[in-house]
PDB file of C-alpha atoms in Angstrom:
ATOM      1  CA  UNK A 217       0.000   0.000   0.000  1.00  0.00           C
ATOM      2  CA  UNK A 218       1.376   3.398  -0.975  1.00  0.00           C
ATOM      3  CA  UNK A 219       0.692   6.649   0.829  1.00  0.00           C
ATOM      4  CA  UNK A 220      -0.227   9.571  -1.409  1.00  0.00           C
ATOM      5  CA  UNK A 221       1.603  12.797  -0.722  1.00  0.00           C
ATOM      6  CA  UNK A 222      -1.715  14.682  -0.694  1.00  0.00           C
ATOM      7  CA  UNK A 223      -2.895  12.697   2.331  1.00  0.00           C
ATOM      8  CA  UNK A 224       0.080  13.659   4.470  1.00  0.00           C
ATOM      9  CA  UNK A 225       0.095  16.455   6.991  1.00  0.00           C
ATOM     10  CA  UNK A 226       2.758  18.417   5.113  1.00  0.00           C
ATOM     11  CA  UNK A 227       2.857  20.060   1.682  1.00  0.00           C
ATOM     12  CA  UNK A 228       4.209  18.103  -1.261  1.00  0.00           C
ATOM     13  CA  UNK A 229       8.004  18.239  -1.205  1.00  0.00           C
ATOM     14  CA  UNK A 230       9.626  20.563  -3.694  1.00  0.00           C
ATOM     15  CA  UNK A 231      12.656  19.404  -5.652  1.00  0.00           C
ATOM     16  CA  UNK A 232      15.871  20.844  -4.179  1.00  0.00           C
ATOM     17  CA  UNK A 233      16.579  22.954  -7.267  1.00  0.00           C
ATOM     18  CA  UNK A 234      13.020  24.257  -7.331  1.00  0.00           C
ATOM     19  CA  UNK A 235      13.107  25.007  -3.618  1.00  0.00           C
ATOM     20  CA  UNK A 236      16.342  26.959  -3.976  1.00  0.00           C
ATOM     21  CA  UNK A 237      14.905  29.007  -6.841  1.00  0.00           C
ATOM     22  CA  UNK A 238      11.725  29.707  -4.887  1.00  0.00           C
ATOM     23  CA  UNK A 239      13.639  30.807  -1.777  1.00  0.00           C
ATOM     24  CA  UNK A 240      15.929  32.998  -3.901  1.00  0.00           C
ATOM     25  CA  UNK A 241      12.931  34.657  -5.581  1.00  0.00           C
ATOM     26  CA  UNK A 242      11.380  35.473  -2.207  1.00  0.00           C
ATOM     27  CA  UNK A 243      14.626  36.908  -0.865  1.00  0.00           C
ATOM     28  CA  UNK A 244      15.073  39.061  -3.966  1.00  0.00           C
ATOM     29  CA  UNK A 245      11.556  40.443  -3.478  1.00  0.00           C
ATOM     30  CA  UNK A 246      12.555  41.609   0.027  1.00  0.00           C
ATOM     31  CA  UNK A 247      14.636  44.828  -0.226  1.00  0.00           C
ATOM     32  CA  UNK A 248      15.885  44.591   3.364  1.00  0.00           C
ATOM     33  CA  UNK A 249      16.996  40.983   2.885  1.00  0.00           C
ATOM     34  CA  UNK A 250      18.760  41.921  -0.366  1.00  0.00           C
ATOM     35  CA  UNK A 251      20.541  44.766   1.407  1.00  0.00           C
ATOM     36  CA  UNK A 252      21.638  42.403   4.165  1.00  0.00           C
ATOM     37  CA  UNK A 253      22.799  39.819   1.628  1.00  0.00           C
ATOM     38  CA  UNK A 254      24.877  42.387  -0.289  1.00  0.00           C
ATOM     39  CA  UNK A 255      26.546  43.678   2.880  1.00  0.00           C
ATOM     40  CA  UNK A 256      27.286  40.146   4.101  1.00  0.00           C
ATOM     41  CA  UNK A 257      28.772  39.163   0.730  1.00  0.00           C
ATOM     42  CA  UNK A 258      30.968  42.287   0.674  1.00  0.00           C
ATOM     43  CA  UNK A 259      32.126  41.612   4.240  1.00  0.00           C
ATOM     44  CA  UNK A 260      32.913  37.986   3.378  1.00  0.00           C
ATOM     45  CA  UNK A 261      34.944  39.036   0.329  1.00  0.00           C
ATOM     46  CA  UNK A 262      36.855  41.624   2.361  1.00  0.00           C
ATOM     47  CA  UNK A 263      37.616  39.020   5.020  1.00  0.00           C
ATOM     48  CA  UNK A 264      38.753  36.404   2.499  1.00  0.00           C
ATOM     49  CA  UNK A 265      40.913  38.761   0.431  1.00  0.00           C
ATOM     50  CA  UNK A 266      42.089  40.982   3.292  1.00  0.00           C
ATOM     51  CA  UNK A 267      45.736  40.747   2.268  1.00  0.00           C
ATOM     52  CA  UNK A 268      44.865  42.135  -1.185  1.00  0.00           C
ATOM     53  CA  UNK A 269      42.340  44.760  -0.027  1.00  0.00           C
ATOM     54  CA  UNK A 270      44.280  46.276   2.887  1.00  0.00           C
ATOM     55  CA  UNK A 271      46.598  49.056   1.617  1.00  0.00           C
ATOM     56  CA  UNK A 272      49.067  48.513   4.493  1.00  0.00           C
ATOM     57  CA  UNK A 273      50.062  45.596   6.732  1.00  0.00           C
ATOM     58  CA  UNK A 274      47.762  45.653   9.756  1.00  0.00           C
ATOM     59  CA  UNK A 275      50.746  45.698  12.155  1.00  0.00           C
ATOM     60  CA  UNK A 276      52.887  48.252  10.289  1.00  0.00           C
ATOM     61  CA  UNK A 277      53.909  50.968  12.744  1.00  0.00           C
ATOM     62  CA  UNK A 278      54.652  54.520  11.589  1.00  0.00           C
ATOM     63  CA  UNK A 279      55.554  56.854  14.436  1.00  0.00           C
ATOM     64  CA  UNK A 280      55.622  59.772  12.009  1.00  0.00           C
ATOM     65  CA  UNK A 281      51.843  59.586  11.506  1.00  0.00           C
ATOM     66  CA  UNK A 282      50.174  58.945  14.868  1.00  0.00           C
ATOM     67  CA  UNK A 283      46.495  59.804  15.304  1.00  0.00           C
ATOM     68  CA  UNK A 284      46.036  61.086  11.761  1.00  0.00           C
ATOM     69  CA  UNK A 285      42.357  61.746  10.883  1.00  0.00           C
ATOM     70  CA  UNK A 286      40.728  60.007   7.907  1.00  0.00           C
ATOM     71  CA  UNK A 287      42.254  61.048   4.585  1.00  0.00           C
ATOM     72  CA  UNK A 288      42.813  59.802   1.061  1.00  0.00           C
ATOM     73  CA  UNK A 289      45.840  57.820   2.241  1.00  0.00           C
ATOM     74  CA  UNK A 290      44.353  56.491   5.455  1.00  0.00           C
ATOM     75  CA  UNK A 291      40.602  56.095   4.903  1.00  0.00           C
ATOM     76  CA  UNK A 292      39.862  55.329   8.559  1.00  0.00           C
ATOM     77  CA  UNK A 293      42.741  57.392   9.953  1.00  0.00           C
ATOM     78  CA  UNK A 294      45.613  56.012  12.024  1.00  0.00           C
ATOM     79  CA  UNK A 295      45.969  54.965  15.651  1.00  0.00           C
ATOM     80  CA  UNK A 296      48.451  56.086  18.293  1.00  0.00           C
ATOM     81  CA  UNK A 297      51.173  53.934  16.692  1.00  0.00           C
ATOM     82  CA  UNK A 298      50.511  55.247  13.193  1.00  0.00           C
ATOM     83  CA  UNK A 299      48.926  51.976  12.055  1.00  0.00           C
ATOM     84  CA  UNK A 300      46.386  52.253   9.252  1.00  0.00           C
ATOM     85  CA  UNK A 301      42.936  51.768  10.768  1.00  0.00           C
ATOM     86  CA  UNK A 302      41.283  50.641   7.534  1.00  0.00           C
ATOM     87  CA  UNK A 303      43.805  47.812   7.157  1.00  0.00           C
ATOM     88  CA  UNK A 304      43.312  46.818  10.775  1.00  0.00           C
ATOM     89  CA  UNK A 305      39.508  46.907  10.358  1.00  0.00           C
ATOM     90  CA  UNK A 306      39.676  44.636   7.283  1.00  0.00           C
ATOM     91  CA  UNK A 307      41.810  42.085   9.105  1.00  0.00           C
ATOM     92  CA  UNK A 308      39.644  42.482  12.202  1.00  0.00           C
ATOM     93  CA  UNK A 309      36.638  41.710  10.030  1.00  0.00           C
ATOM     94  CA  UNK A 310      38.332  38.455   9.045  1.00  0.00           C
ATOM     95  CA  UNK A 311      38.695  37.477  12.712  1.00  0.00           C
ATOM     96  CA  UNK A 312      35.060  38.388  13.427  1.00  0.00           C
ATOM     97  CA  UNK A 313      33.695  36.417  10.474  1.00  0.00           C
ATOM     98  CA  UNK A 314      35.913  33.433  11.249  1.00  0.00           C
ATOM     99  CA  UNK A 315      34.874  33.299  14.909  1.00  0.00           C
ATOM    100  CA  UNK A 316      31.221  33.871  13.991  1.00  0.00           C
ATOM    101  CA  UNK A 317      31.107  31.004  11.510  1.00  0.00           C
ATOM    102  CA  UNK A 318      33.210  28.512  13.477  1.00  0.00           C
ATOM    103  CA  UNK A 319      31.365  29.109  16.753  1.00  0.00           C
ATOM    104  CA  UNK A 320      27.980  28.577  15.073  1.00  0.00           C
ATOM    105  CA  UNK A 321      29.229  25.385  13.397  1.00  0.00           C
ATOM    106  CA  UNK A 322      30.522  24.242  16.798  1.00  0.00           C
ATOM    107  CA  UNK A 323      27.173  24.910  18.478  1.00  0.00           C
ATOM    108  CA  UNK A 324      25.237  23.156  15.687  1.00  0.00           C
ATOM    109  CA  UNK A 325      27.540  20.133  15.771  1.00  0.00           C
ATOM    110  CA  UNK A 326      26.875  19.594  19.471  1.00  0.00           C
ATOM    111  CA  UNK A 327      23.390  21.072  19.879  1.00  0.00           C
ATOM    112  CA  UNK A 328      21.587  19.393  16.974  1.00  0.00           C
ATOM    113  CA  UNK A 329      22.187  15.759  18.096  1.00  0.00           C
ATOM    114  CA  UNK A 330      21.161  16.600  21.671  1.00  0.00           C
ATOM    115  CA  UNK A 331      18.014  18.339  20.429  1.00  0.00           C
ATOM    116  CA  UNK A 332      17.128  15.444  18.136  1.00  0.00           C
ATOM    117  CA  UNK A 333      17.524  12.832  20.856  1.00  0.00           C
ATOM    118  CA  UNK A 334      15.692  14.934  23.429  1.00  0.00           C
ATOM    119  CA  UNK A 335      12.723  15.460  21.139  1.00  0.00           C
ATOM    120  CA  UNK A 336      12.609  11.930  19.750  1.00  0.00           C
ATOM    121  CA  UNK A 337      13.321   9.893  22.877  1.00  0.00           C
ATOM    122  CA  UNK A 338      11.111  11.013  25.740  1.00  0.00           C
ATOM    123  CA  UNK A 339      13.319   9.362  28.350  1.00  0.00           C
ATOM    124  CA  UNK A 340      16.228  11.682  27.464  1.00  0.00           C
ATOM    125  CA  UNK A 341      14.130  14.843  27.273  1.00  0.00           C
ATOM    126  CA  UNK A 342      14.134  15.711  31.017  1.00  0.00           C
ATOM    127  CA  UNK A 343      17.912  15.318  31.310  1.00  0.00           C
ATOM    128  CA  UNK A 344      18.726  17.380  28.210  1.00  0.00           C
ATOM    129  CA  UNK A 345      16.107  19.995  29.094  1.00  0.00           C
ATOM    130  CA  UNK A 346      17.509  20.470  32.605  1.00  0.00           C
ATOM    131  CA  UNK A 347      21.057  20.831  31.261  1.00  0.00           C
ATOM    132  CA  UNK A 348      19.830  23.339  28.715  1.00  0.00           C
ATOM    133  CA  UNK A 349      17.934  25.293  31.365  1.00  0.00           C
ATOM    134  CA  UNK A 350      21.072  25.389  33.508  1.00  0.00           C
ATOM    135  CA  UNK A 351      23.079  26.967  30.689  1.00  0.00           C
ATOM    136  CA  UNK A 352      20.228  29.357  29.886  1.00  0.00           C
ATOM    137  CA  UNK A 353      20.317  30.583  33.481  1.00  0.00           C
ATOM    138  CA  UNK A 354      23.516  32.423  32.548  1.00  0.00           C
ATOM    139  CA  UNK A 355      23.284  35.339  30.082  1.00  0.00           C
ATOM    140  CA  UNK A 356      25.023  34.660  26.779  1.00  0.00           C
ATOM    141  CA  UNK A 357      27.927  37.079  27.265  1.00  0.00           C
ATOM    142  CA  UNK A 358      28.394  36.195  30.945  1.00  0.00           C
ATOM    143  CA  UNK A 359      28.748  32.514  30.072  1.00  0.00           C
ATOM    144  CA  UNK A 360      31.106  33.255  27.160  1.00  0.00           C
ATOM    145  CA  UNK A 361      33.282  35.572  29.264  1.00  0.00           C
ATOM    146  CA  UNK A 362      33.434  33.048  32.100  1.00  0.00           C
ATOM    147  CA  UNK A 363      34.507  30.206  29.809  1.00  0.00           C
ATOM    148  CA  UNK A 364      37.073  32.413  28.048  1.00  0.00           C
ATOM    149  CA  UNK A 365      38.537  33.468  31.394  1.00  0.00           C
ATOM    150  CA  UNK A 366      38.954  29.818  32.368  1.00  0.00           C
ATOM    151  CA  UNK A 367      40.433  28.664  29.050  1.00  0.00           C
ATOM    152  CA  UNK A 368      42.721  31.661  28.465  1.00  0.00           C
ATOM    153  CA  UNK A 369      42.701  34.236  25.638  1.00  0.00           C
ATOM    154  CA  UNK A 370      43.030  32.973  22.047  1.00  0.00           C
ATOM    155  CA  UNK A 371      41.043  32.688  18.832  1.00  0.00           C
ATOM    156  CA  UNK A 372      40.244  29.051  19.635  1.00  0.00           C
ATOM    157  CA  UNK A 373      39.027  30.036  23.091  1.00  0.00           C
ATOM    158  CA  UNK A 374      36.669  32.621  21.572  1.00  0.00           C
ATOM    159  CA  UNK A 375      35.228  29.994  19.222  1.00  0.00           C
ATOM    160  CA  UNK A 376      34.687  27.452  22.012  1.00  0.00           C
ATOM    161  CA  UNK A 377      33.331  29.946  24.553  1.00  0.00           C
ATOM    162  CA  UNK A 378      30.853  31.530  22.153  1.00  0.00           C
ATOM    163  CA  UNK A 379      29.908  28.160  20.666  1.00  0.00           C
ATOM    164  CA  UNK A 380      29.127  26.659  24.079  1.00  0.00           C
ATOM    165  CA  UNK A 381      27.082  29.732  25.007  1.00  0.00           C
ATOM    166  CA  UNK A 382      24.981  29.253  21.854  1.00  0.00           C
ATOM    167  CA  UNK A 383      24.342  25.521  22.306  1.00  0.00           C
ATOM    168  CA  UNK A 384      21.181  25.958  24.461  1.00  0.00           C
ATOM    169  CA  UNK A 385      19.433  27.936  21.718  1.00  0.00           C
ATOM    170  CA  UNK A 386      20.287  25.290  19.122  1.00  0.00           C
ATOM    171  CA  UNK A 387      19.080  22.488  21.396  1.00  0.00           C
ATOM    172  CA  UNK A 388      15.751  24.202  22.043  1.00  0.00           C
ATOM    173  CA  UNK A 389      15.059  24.888  18.356  1.00  0.00           C
ATOM    174  CA  UNK A 390      16.020  21.351  17.316  1.00  0.00           C
ATOM    175  CA  UNK A 391      13.993  19.772  20.127  1.00  0.00           C
ATOM    176  CA  UNK A 392      10.869  21.784  19.331  1.00  0.00           C
ATOM    177  CA  UNK A 393      11.108  20.942  15.626  1.00  0.00           C
ATOM    178  CA  UNK A 394      11.639  17.252  16.412  1.00  0.00           C
ATOM    179  CA  UNK A 395       8.608  17.185  18.696  1.00  0.00           C
ATOM    180  CA  UNK A 396       6.511  18.857  15.996  1.00  0.00           C
ATOM    181  CA  UNK A 397       7.680  16.596  13.172  1.00  0.00           C
ATOM    182  CA  UNK A 398       7.497  13.383  15.197  1.00  0.00           C
ATOM    183  CA  UNK A 399       3.717  13.628  15.364  1.00  0.00           C
ATOM    184  CA  UNK A 400       3.157  14.172  11.645  1.00  0.00           C
ATOM    185  CA  UNK A 401       1.594  11.648   9.309  1.00  0.00           C
ATOM    186  CA  UNK A 402       4.613  11.199   7.067  1.00  0.00           C
ATOM    187  CA  UNK A 403       6.637   9.980  10.068  1.00  0.00           C
ATOM    188  CA  UNK A 404       3.849   7.561  11.008  1.00  0.00           C
ATOM    189  CA  UNK A 405       3.827   6.333   7.404  1.00  0.00           C
ATOM    190  CA  UNK A 406       7.579   5.759   7.547  1.00  0.00           C
ATOM    191  CA  UNK A 407       7.202   3.823  10.813  1.00  0.00           C
ATOM    192  CA  UNK A 408       4.455   1.707   9.222  1.00  0.00           C
ATOM    193  CA  UNK A 409       6.831   1.025   6.348  1.00  0.00           C
ATOM    194  CA  UNK A 410       9.391  -0.433   8.769  1.00  0.00           C
ATOM    195  CA  UNK A 411      11.780   2.515   9.132  1.00  0.00           C
ATOM    196  CA  UNK A 412      13.983   2.400  12.218  1.00  0.00           C
ATOM    197  CA  UNK A 413      14.877   5.249  14.533  1.00  0.00           C
ATOM    198  CA  UNK A 414      18.111   6.079  12.708  1.00  0.00           C
ATOM    199  CA  UNK A 415      16.301   6.292   9.366  1.00  0.00           C
ATOM    200  CA  UNK A 416      13.530   8.423  10.839  1.00  0.00           C
ATOM    201  CA  UNK A 417      16.003  10.887  12.339  1.00  0.00           C
ATOM    202  CA  UNK A 418      18.359  10.999   9.369  1.00  0.00           C
ATOM    203  CA  UNK A 419      15.953  10.926   6.427  1.00  0.00           C
ATOM    204  CA  UNK A 420      12.697  12.373   7.728  1.00  0.00           C
ATOM    205  CA  UNK A 421      13.074  14.557  10.808  1.00  0.00           C
ATOM    206  CA  UNK A 422      16.480  16.225  10.366  1.00  0.00           C
ATOM    207  CA  UNK A 423      15.950  17.263   6.700  1.00  0.00           C
ATOM    208  CA  UNK A 424      12.571  18.790   7.559  1.00  0.00           C
ATOM    209  CA  UNK A 425      14.095  20.658  10.511  1.00  0.00           C
ATOM    210  CA  UNK A 426      16.858  22.140   8.343  1.00  0.00           C
ATOM    211  CA  UNK A 427      14.960  25.333   7.515  1.00  0.00           C
ATOM    212  CA  UNK A 428      14.549  26.240  11.177  1.00  0.00           C
ATOM    213  CA  UNK A 429      18.211  25.439  11.828  1.00  0.00           C
ATOM    214  CA  UNK A 430      19.346  27.620   8.923  1.00  0.00           C
ATOM    215  CA  UNK A 431      17.400  30.555  10.330  1.00  0.00           C
ATOM    216  CA  UNK A 432      18.766  29.863  13.823  1.00  0.00           C
ATOM    217  CA  UNK A 433      22.335  29.800  12.477  1.00  0.00           C
ATOM    218  CA  UNK A 434      21.843  33.046  10.551  1.00  0.00           C
ATOM    219  CA  UNK A 435      20.517  34.778  13.655  1.00  0.00           C
ATOM    220  CA  UNK A 436      23.303  33.313  15.830  1.00  0.00           C
ATOM    221  CA  UNK A 437      26.189  34.607  13.693  1.00  0.00           C
ATOM    222  CA  UNK A 438      25.718  38.316  14.565  1.00  0.00           C
ATOM    223  CA  UNK A 439      25.553  37.391  18.246  1.00  0.00           C
ATOM    224  CA  UNK A 440      28.803  35.483  17.840  1.00  0.00           C
ATOM    225  CA  UNK A 441      30.459  38.440  16.093  1.00  0.00           C
ATOM    226  CA  UNK A 442      29.434  40.777  18.900  1.00  0.00           C
ATOM    227  CA  UNK A 443      30.593  38.175  21.428  1.00  0.00           C
ATOM    228  CA  UNK A 444      34.011  37.992  19.774  1.00  0.00           C
ATOM    229  CA  UNK A 445      34.309  41.777  19.895  1.00  0.00           C
ATOM    230  CA  UNK A 446      33.408  41.789  23.589  1.00  0.00           C
ATOM    231  CA  UNK A 447      35.904  39.032  24.433  1.00  0.00           C
ATOM    232  CA  UNK A 448      38.690  40.736  22.469  1.00  0.00           C
ATOM    233  CA  UNK A 449      37.800  44.085  24.057  1.00  0.00           C
ATOM    234  CA  UNK A 450      38.230  42.490  27.489  1.00  0.00           C
ATOM    235  CA  UNK A 451      41.476  40.785  26.476  1.00  0.00           C
ATOM    236  CA  UNK A 452      39.916  37.301  26.480  1.00  0.00           C
ATOM    237  CA  UNK A 453      39.639  36.711  22.733  1.00  0.00           C
ATOM    238  CA  UNK A 454      42.050  37.382  19.883  1.00  0.00           C
ATOM    239  CA  UNK A 455      45.461  38.366  21.201  1.00  0.00           C
ATOM    240  CA  UNK A 456      47.576  41.264  19.879  1.00  0.00           C
ATOM    241  CA  UNK A 457      49.282  41.889  17.546  1.00  0.00           C
ATOM    242  CA  UNK A 458      46.533  40.079  15.585  1.00  0.00           C
ATOM    243  CA  UNK A 459      43.920  42.624  14.603  1.00  0.00           C
ATOM    244  CA  UNK A 460      40.356  42.430  15.908  1.00  0.00           C
ATOM    245  CA  UNK A 461      37.491  44.902  15.947  1.00  0.00           C
ATOM    246  CA  UNK A 462      37.239  44.406  19.710  1.00  0.00           C
ATOM    247  CA  UNK A 463      40.951  45.104  20.178  1.00  0.00           C
ATOM    248  CA  UNK A 464      40.590  48.257  18.066  1.00  0.00           C
ATOM    249  CA  UNK A 465      37.792  49.461  20.348  1.00  0.00           C
ATOM    250  CA  UNK A 466      39.890  48.687  23.418  1.00  0.00           C
ATOM    251  CA  UNK A 467      42.838  50.664  21.981  1.00  0.00           C
ATOM    252  CA  UNK A 468      40.521  53.615  21.277  1.00  0.00           C
ATOM    253  CA  UNK A 469      39.472  54.068  24.916  1.00  0.00           C
ATOM    254  CA  UNK A 470      42.423  56.286  25.781  1.00  0.00           C
ATOM    255  CA  UNK A 471      42.131  58.409  22.622  1.00  0.00           C
ATOM    256  CA  UNK A 472      38.401  59.030  22.338  1.00  0.00           C
ATOM    257  CA  UNK A 473      38.923  62.815  22.480  1.00  0.00           C
ATOM    258  CA  UNK A 474      42.061  63.070  20.328  1.00  0.00           C
ATOM    259  CA  UNK A 475      41.173  60.327  17.845  1.00  0.00           C
ATOM    260  CA  UNK A 476      37.432  59.556  17.884  1.00  0.00           C
ATOM    261  CA  UNK A 477      37.725  57.805  14.517  1.00  0.00           C
ATOM    262  CA  UNK A 478      39.612  55.005  16.290  1.00  0.00           C
ATOM    263  CA  UNK A 479      36.328  54.006  17.959  1.00  0.00           C
ATOM    264  CA  UNK A 480      33.794  55.152  15.352  1.00  0.00           C
ATOM    265  CA  UNK A 481      34.884  53.020  12.396  1.00  0.00           C
ATOM    266  CA  UNK A 482      35.336  49.630  14.121  1.00  0.00           C
ATOM    267  CA  UNK A 483      32.119  50.245  16.040  1.00  0.00           C
ATOM    268  CA  UNK A 484      30.223  51.038  12.838  1.00  0.00           C
ATOM    269  CA  UNK A 485      31.694  47.941  11.189  1.00  0.00           C
ATOM    270  CA  UNK A 486      30.315  45.727  13.955  1.00  0.00           C
ATOM    271  CA  UNK A 487      26.908  47.433  13.924  1.00  0.00           C
ATOM    272  CA  UNK A 488      26.506  47.320  10.131  1.00  0.00           C
ATOM    273  CA  UNK A 489      27.594  43.675   9.878  1.00  0.00           C
ATOM    274  CA  UNK A 490      25.342  42.546  12.737  1.00  0.00           C
ATOM    275  CA  UNK A 491      22.383  44.493  11.313  1.00  0.00           C
ATOM    276  CA  UNK A 492      22.944  43.028   7.831  1.00  0.00           C
ATOM    277  CA  UNK A 493      23.026  39.488   9.201  1.00  0.00           C
ATOM    278  CA  UNK A 494      19.822  40.085  11.155  1.00  0.00           C
ATOM    279  CA  UNK A 495      18.099  41.472   8.049  1.00  0.00           C
ATOM    280  CA  UNK A 496      19.260  38.458   6.049  1.00  0.00           C
ATOM    281  CA  UNK A 497      18.088  36.114   8.803  1.00  0.00           C
ATOM    282  CA  UNK A 498      14.637  37.715   8.842  1.00  0.00           C
ATOM    283  CA  UNK A 499      14.459  37.390   5.062  1.00  0.00           C
ATOM    284  CA  UNK A 500      15.466  33.733   5.184  1.00  0.00           C
ATOM    285  CA  UNK A 501      12.891  33.044   7.892  1.00  0.00           C
ATOM    286  CA  UNK A 502      10.137  34.490   5.726  1.00  0.00           C
ATOM    287  CA  UNK A 503      11.400  32.779   2.555  1.00  0.00           C
ATOM    288  CA  UNK A 504      11.627  29.363   4.223  1.00  0.00           C
ATOM    289  CA  UNK A 505       8.255  29.636   5.978  1.00  0.00           C
ATOM    290  CA  UNK A 506       6.170  26.649   4.733  1.00  0.00           C
ATOM    291  CA  UNK A 507       2.989  28.719   5.106  1.00  0.00           C
ATOM    292  CA  UNK A 508       4.343  31.095   2.499  1.00  0.00           C
ATOM    293  CA  UNK A 509       5.092  28.179   0.171  1.00  0.00           C
ATOM    294  CA  UNK A 510       1.395  27.291   0.067  1.00  0.00           C
ATOM    295  CA  UNK A 511       0.402  30.782  -0.996  1.00  0.00           C
ATOM    296  CA  UNK A 512       3.313  31.339  -3.370  1.00  0.00           C
TER     297      UNK A 512
END
């Protein structure tokens, strides 16, 4: 006996290529999402090709040009050591993007399996939920700062600390999606067809939870970028002489009056990048909404 797709509790699946085209069309119809996508792509290109974009080495000291305001030679001005602030911001952007992506991948790698098992196996749900609630009792930045202080300052520490702080959110999203999908007719049909737990999780539940996880990851990246800036600002993230937007803000504290550009440009970089990622995340959430697919 075969089960018709029209009898299931979900819309007929769209071919991957067709789904990608449909999502892309919806994003392109959203001006804010397009703006966010363009900014994110530009930031990614700057981070990848920083050594070709930056006009000066980020650690090049020039004591003849300290605290120079923005000009045609130094677009973002110079700091107290005469280092070009635009070059340092480009390389700092690379550190922010790298930490943002790696920390989110870290949190997904650990959080998704825990969320799947908690939502699928009721006996594990109380244990995982209590552990998640324990981590959620600590604010995101407080938990990240505490872990970074224990592990010691480094780029790897920033990735681990921020990733661990984001695991509870991933677990909760994955668990809620698993609970929702587990009760649907297509899962019952797969069980009736003899599918085991591993097949149900791998082929039916996880693929259908991917949209929610993509949105969660997109929203988590700006939080990770801000977290990296905070850790580096406090001396718990990227270590000098490596450039970081947080380190640039920390260096600007003493020279806010004499060189306000030292704080303005790295601060604006963080704000614009975080805002663009949030706009893109909102656009992806709307584009991947299955309710929209029925009306499209």
